[in-house]
PDB file of C-alpha atoms in Angstrom:
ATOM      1  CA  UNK R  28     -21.476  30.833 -19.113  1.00  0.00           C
ATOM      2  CA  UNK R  29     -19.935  27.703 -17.679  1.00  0.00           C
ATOM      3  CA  UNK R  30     -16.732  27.047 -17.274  1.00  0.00           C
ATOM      4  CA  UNK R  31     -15.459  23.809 -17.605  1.00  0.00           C
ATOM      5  CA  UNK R  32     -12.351  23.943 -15.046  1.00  0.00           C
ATOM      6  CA  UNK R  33     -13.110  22.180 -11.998  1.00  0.00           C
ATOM      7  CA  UNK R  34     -14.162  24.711  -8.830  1.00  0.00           C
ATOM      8  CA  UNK R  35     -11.300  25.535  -6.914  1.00  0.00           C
ATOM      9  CA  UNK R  36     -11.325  24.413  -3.375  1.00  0.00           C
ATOM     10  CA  UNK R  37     -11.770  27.078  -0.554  1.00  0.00           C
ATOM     11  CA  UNK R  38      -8.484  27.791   0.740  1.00  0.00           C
ATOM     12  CA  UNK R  39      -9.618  26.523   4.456  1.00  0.00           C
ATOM     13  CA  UNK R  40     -10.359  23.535   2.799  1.00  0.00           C
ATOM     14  CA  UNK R  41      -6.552  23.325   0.619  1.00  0.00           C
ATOM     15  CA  UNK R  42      -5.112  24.158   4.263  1.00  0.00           C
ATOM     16  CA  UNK R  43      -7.281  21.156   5.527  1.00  0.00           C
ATOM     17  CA  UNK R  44      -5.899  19.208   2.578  1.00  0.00           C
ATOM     18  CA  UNK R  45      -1.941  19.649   3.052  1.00  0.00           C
ATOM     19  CA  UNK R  46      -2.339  19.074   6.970  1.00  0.00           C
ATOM     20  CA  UNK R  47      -4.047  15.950   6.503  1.00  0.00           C
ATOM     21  CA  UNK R  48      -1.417  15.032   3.917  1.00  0.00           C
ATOM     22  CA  UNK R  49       1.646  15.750   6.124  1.00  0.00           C
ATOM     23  CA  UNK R  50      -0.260  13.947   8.930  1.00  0.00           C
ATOM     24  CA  UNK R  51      -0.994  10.728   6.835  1.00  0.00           C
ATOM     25  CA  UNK R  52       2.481  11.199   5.451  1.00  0.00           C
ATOM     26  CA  UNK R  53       4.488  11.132   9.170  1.00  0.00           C
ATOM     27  CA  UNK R  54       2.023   8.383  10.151  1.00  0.00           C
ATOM     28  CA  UNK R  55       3.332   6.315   6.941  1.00  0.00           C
ATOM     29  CA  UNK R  56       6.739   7.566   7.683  1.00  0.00           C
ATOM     30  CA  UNK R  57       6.787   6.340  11.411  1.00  0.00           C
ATOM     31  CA  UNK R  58       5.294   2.681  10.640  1.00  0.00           C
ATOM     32  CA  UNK R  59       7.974   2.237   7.652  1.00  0.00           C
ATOM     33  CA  UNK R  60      10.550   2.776  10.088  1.00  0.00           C
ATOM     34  CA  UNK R  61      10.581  -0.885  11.729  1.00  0.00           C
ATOM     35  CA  UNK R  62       8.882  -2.186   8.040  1.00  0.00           C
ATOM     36  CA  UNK R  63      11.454  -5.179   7.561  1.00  0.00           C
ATOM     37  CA  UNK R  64       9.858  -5.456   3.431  1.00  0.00           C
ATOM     38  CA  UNK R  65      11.096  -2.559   1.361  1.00  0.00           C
ATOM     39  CA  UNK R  66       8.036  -0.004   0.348  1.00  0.00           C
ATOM     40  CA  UNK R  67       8.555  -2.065  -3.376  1.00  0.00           C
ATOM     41  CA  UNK R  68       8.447  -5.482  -2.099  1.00  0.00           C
ATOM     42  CA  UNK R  69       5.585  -4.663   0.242  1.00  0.00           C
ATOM     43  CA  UNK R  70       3.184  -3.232  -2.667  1.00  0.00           C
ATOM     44  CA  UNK R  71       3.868  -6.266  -5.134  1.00  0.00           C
ATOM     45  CA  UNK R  72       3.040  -8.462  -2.346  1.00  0.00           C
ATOM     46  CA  UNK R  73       0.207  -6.332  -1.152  1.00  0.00           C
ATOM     47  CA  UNK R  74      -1.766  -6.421  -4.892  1.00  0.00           C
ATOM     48  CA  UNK R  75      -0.433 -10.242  -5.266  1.00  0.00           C
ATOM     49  CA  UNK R  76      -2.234 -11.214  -2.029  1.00  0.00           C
ATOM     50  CA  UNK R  77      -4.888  -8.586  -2.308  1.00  0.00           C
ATOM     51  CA  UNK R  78      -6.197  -9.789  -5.839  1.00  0.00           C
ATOM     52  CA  UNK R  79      -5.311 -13.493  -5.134  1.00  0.00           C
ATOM     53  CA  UNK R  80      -4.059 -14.445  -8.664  1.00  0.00           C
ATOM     54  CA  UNK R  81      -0.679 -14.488 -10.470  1.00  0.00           C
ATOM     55  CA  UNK R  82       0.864 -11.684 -12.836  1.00  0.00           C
ATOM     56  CA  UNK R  83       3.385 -10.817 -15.517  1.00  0.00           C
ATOM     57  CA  UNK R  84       6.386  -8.855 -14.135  1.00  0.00           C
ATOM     58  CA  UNK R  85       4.868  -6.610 -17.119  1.00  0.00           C
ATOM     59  CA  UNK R  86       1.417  -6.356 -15.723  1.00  0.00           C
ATOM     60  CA  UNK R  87       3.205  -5.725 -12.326  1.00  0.00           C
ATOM     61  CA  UNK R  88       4.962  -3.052 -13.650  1.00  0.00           C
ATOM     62  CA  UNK R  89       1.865  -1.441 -14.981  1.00  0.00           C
ATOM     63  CA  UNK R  90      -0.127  -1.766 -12.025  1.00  0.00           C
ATOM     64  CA  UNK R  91       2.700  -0.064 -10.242  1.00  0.00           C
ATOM     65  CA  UNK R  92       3.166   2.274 -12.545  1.00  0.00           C
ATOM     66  CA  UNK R  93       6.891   1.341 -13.191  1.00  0.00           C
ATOM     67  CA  UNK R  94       9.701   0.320 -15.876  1.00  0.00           C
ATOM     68  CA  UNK R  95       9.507  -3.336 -16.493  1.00  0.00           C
ATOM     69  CA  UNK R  96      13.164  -3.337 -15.975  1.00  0.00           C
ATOM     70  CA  UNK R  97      12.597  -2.156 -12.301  1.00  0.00           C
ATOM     71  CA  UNK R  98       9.438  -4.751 -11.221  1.00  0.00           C
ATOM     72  CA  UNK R  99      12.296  -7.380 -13.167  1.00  0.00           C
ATOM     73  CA  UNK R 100      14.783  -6.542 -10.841  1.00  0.00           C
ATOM     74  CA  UNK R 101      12.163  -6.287  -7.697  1.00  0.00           C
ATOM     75  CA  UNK R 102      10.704  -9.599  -8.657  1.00  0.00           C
ATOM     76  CA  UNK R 103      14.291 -11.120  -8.684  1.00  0.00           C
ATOM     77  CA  UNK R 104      15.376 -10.305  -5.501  1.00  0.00           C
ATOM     78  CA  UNK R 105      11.585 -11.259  -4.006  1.00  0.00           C
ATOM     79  CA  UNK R 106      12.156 -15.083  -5.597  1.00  0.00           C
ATOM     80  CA  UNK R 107      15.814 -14.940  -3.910  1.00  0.00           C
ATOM     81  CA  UNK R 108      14.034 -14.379  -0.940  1.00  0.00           C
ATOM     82  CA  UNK R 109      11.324 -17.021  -1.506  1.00  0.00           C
ATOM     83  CA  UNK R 110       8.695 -13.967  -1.184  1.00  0.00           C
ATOM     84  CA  UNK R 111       7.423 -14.798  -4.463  1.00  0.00           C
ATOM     85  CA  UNK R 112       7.719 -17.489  -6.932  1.00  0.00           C
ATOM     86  CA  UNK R 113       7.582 -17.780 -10.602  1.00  0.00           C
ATOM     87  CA  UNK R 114       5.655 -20.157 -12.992  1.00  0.00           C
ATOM     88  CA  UNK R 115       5.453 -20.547 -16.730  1.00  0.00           C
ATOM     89  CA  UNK R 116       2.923 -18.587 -18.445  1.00  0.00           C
ATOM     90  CA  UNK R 117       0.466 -21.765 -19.377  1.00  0.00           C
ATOM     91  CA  UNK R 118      -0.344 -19.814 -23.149  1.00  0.00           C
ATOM     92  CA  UNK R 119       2.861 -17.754 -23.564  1.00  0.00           C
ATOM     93  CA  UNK R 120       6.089 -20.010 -23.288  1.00  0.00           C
ATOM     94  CA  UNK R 121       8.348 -16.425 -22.944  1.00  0.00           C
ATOM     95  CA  UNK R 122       6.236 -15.101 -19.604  1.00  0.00           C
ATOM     96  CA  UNK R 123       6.546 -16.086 -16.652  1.00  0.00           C
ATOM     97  CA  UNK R 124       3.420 -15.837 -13.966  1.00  0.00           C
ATOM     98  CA  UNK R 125       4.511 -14.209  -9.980  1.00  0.00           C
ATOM     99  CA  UNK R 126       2.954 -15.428  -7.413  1.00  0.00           C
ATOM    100  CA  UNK R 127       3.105 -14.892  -3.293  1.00  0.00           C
ATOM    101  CA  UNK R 128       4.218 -17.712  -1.546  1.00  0.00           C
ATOM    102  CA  UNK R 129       3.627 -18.512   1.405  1.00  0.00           C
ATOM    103  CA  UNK R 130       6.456 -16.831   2.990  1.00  0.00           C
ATOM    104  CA  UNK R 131       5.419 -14.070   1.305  1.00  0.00           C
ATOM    105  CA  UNK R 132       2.529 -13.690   2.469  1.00  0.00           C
ATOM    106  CA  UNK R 133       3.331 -14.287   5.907  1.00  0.00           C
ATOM    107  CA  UNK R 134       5.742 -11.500   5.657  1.00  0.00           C
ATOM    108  CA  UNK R 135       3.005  -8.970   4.631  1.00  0.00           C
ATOM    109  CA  UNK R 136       0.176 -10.173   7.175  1.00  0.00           C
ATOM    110  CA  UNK R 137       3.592  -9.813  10.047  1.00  0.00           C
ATOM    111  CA  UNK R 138       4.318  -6.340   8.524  1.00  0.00           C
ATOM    112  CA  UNK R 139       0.672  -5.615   8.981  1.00  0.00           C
ATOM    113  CA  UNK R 140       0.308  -6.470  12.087  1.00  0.00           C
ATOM    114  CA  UNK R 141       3.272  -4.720  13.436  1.00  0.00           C
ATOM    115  CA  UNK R 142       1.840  -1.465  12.013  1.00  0.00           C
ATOM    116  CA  UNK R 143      -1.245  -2.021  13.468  1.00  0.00           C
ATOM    117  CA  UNK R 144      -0.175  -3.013  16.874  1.00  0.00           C
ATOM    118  CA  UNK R 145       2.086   0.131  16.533  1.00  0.00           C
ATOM    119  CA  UNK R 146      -1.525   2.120  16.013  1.00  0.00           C
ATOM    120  CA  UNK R 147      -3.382   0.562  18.461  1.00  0.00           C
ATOM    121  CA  UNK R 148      -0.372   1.092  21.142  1.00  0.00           C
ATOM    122  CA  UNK R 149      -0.297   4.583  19.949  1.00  0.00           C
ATOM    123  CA  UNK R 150      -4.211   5.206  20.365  1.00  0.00           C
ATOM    124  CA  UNK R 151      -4.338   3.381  23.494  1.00  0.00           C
ATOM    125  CA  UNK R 152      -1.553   5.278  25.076  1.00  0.00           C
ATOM    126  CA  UNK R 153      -2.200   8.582  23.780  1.00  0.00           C
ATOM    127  CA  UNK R 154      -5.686   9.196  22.873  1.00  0.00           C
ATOM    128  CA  UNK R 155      -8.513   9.910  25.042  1.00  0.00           C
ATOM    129  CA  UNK R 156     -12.075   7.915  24.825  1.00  0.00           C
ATOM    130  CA  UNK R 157     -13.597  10.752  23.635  1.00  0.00           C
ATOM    131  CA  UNK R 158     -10.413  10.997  21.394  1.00  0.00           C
ATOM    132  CA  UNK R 159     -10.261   7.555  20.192  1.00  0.00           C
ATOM    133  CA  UNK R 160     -14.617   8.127  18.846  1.00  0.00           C
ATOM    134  CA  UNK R 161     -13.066  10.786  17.039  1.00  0.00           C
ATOM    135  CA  UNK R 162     -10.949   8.789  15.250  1.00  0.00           C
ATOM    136  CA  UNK R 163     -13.336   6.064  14.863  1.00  0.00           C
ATOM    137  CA  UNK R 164     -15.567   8.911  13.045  1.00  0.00           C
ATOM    138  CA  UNK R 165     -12.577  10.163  11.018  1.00  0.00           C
ATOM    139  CA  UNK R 166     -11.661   6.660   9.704  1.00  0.00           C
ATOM    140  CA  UNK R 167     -15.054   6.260   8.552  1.00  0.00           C
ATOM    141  CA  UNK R 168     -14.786   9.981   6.536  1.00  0.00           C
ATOM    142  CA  UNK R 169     -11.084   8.943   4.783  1.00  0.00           C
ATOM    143  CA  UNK R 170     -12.896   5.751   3.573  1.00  0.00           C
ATOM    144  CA  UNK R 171     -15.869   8.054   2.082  1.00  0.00           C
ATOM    145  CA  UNK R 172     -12.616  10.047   0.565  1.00  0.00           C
ATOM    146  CA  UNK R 173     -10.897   7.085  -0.724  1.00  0.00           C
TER     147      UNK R 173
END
């Protein structure tokens, strides 16, 4: 008989699992701290410069899994800002398309690099070598998890 539940972990591997959550999570935690783009504002801008094209606020919304009236109000104060800037739709007259600007996107690659400068201080100044080739592997096993 098969079942068609998916097997349960072993619970040395669920214990695995939470500590590498609450590790990832204090990590994230740490480099939000001096983040000068709210979480919000950072992920529009991240899939906006990532995909290199323009969106709906509604697409937005449904790529991050939000209310349309929240990405509205999260794309408003990002064009106040001059983070992001909004065109007319060239087939639907009642959308408007968001795009990064370039201010924008200078603010994410900055945020960026602040978090990873914060990383690499961090590794230099508190890992070992034969610490830091640990990591090196590990990175390379979250990617195969990812």
């Amino acid at each position: 008989m098969t079942s068609d539940a998916p097997h349960a972990p072993h619970p040395d591997t669920l214990d695995l699992a939470a500590d590498l959550r609450a590790a990832l999570g204090s990590l994230v935690r740490t480099l939000r701290d001096n983040d000068d783009l709210p979480p919000n504002q950072a992920a529009v801008l991240g899939l906006l410069v990532r995909d290199e094209r323009s969106y709906t606020v509604a697409e937005l919304a449904d790529r991050r899994r939000v209310r349309h009236q929240s990405m509205a109000r999260t794309v408003a104060l990002m064009t106040e800002s001059g983070l992001v800037a909004q065109q007319p739709h060239p087939t639907d007259g009642r959308k408007q398309l968001i795009a990064a600007t370039e201010a924008g996107r200078a603010a994410l690659l900055d945020q960026r690099a602040r978090r990873e400068h914060h990383i690499a201080t961090a590794i230099e100044t508190r890992l070992s070598t034969e610490e830091r080739a640990q990591l090196r592997a590990s990175v390379e096993l979250l990617q195969r998890l990812s």
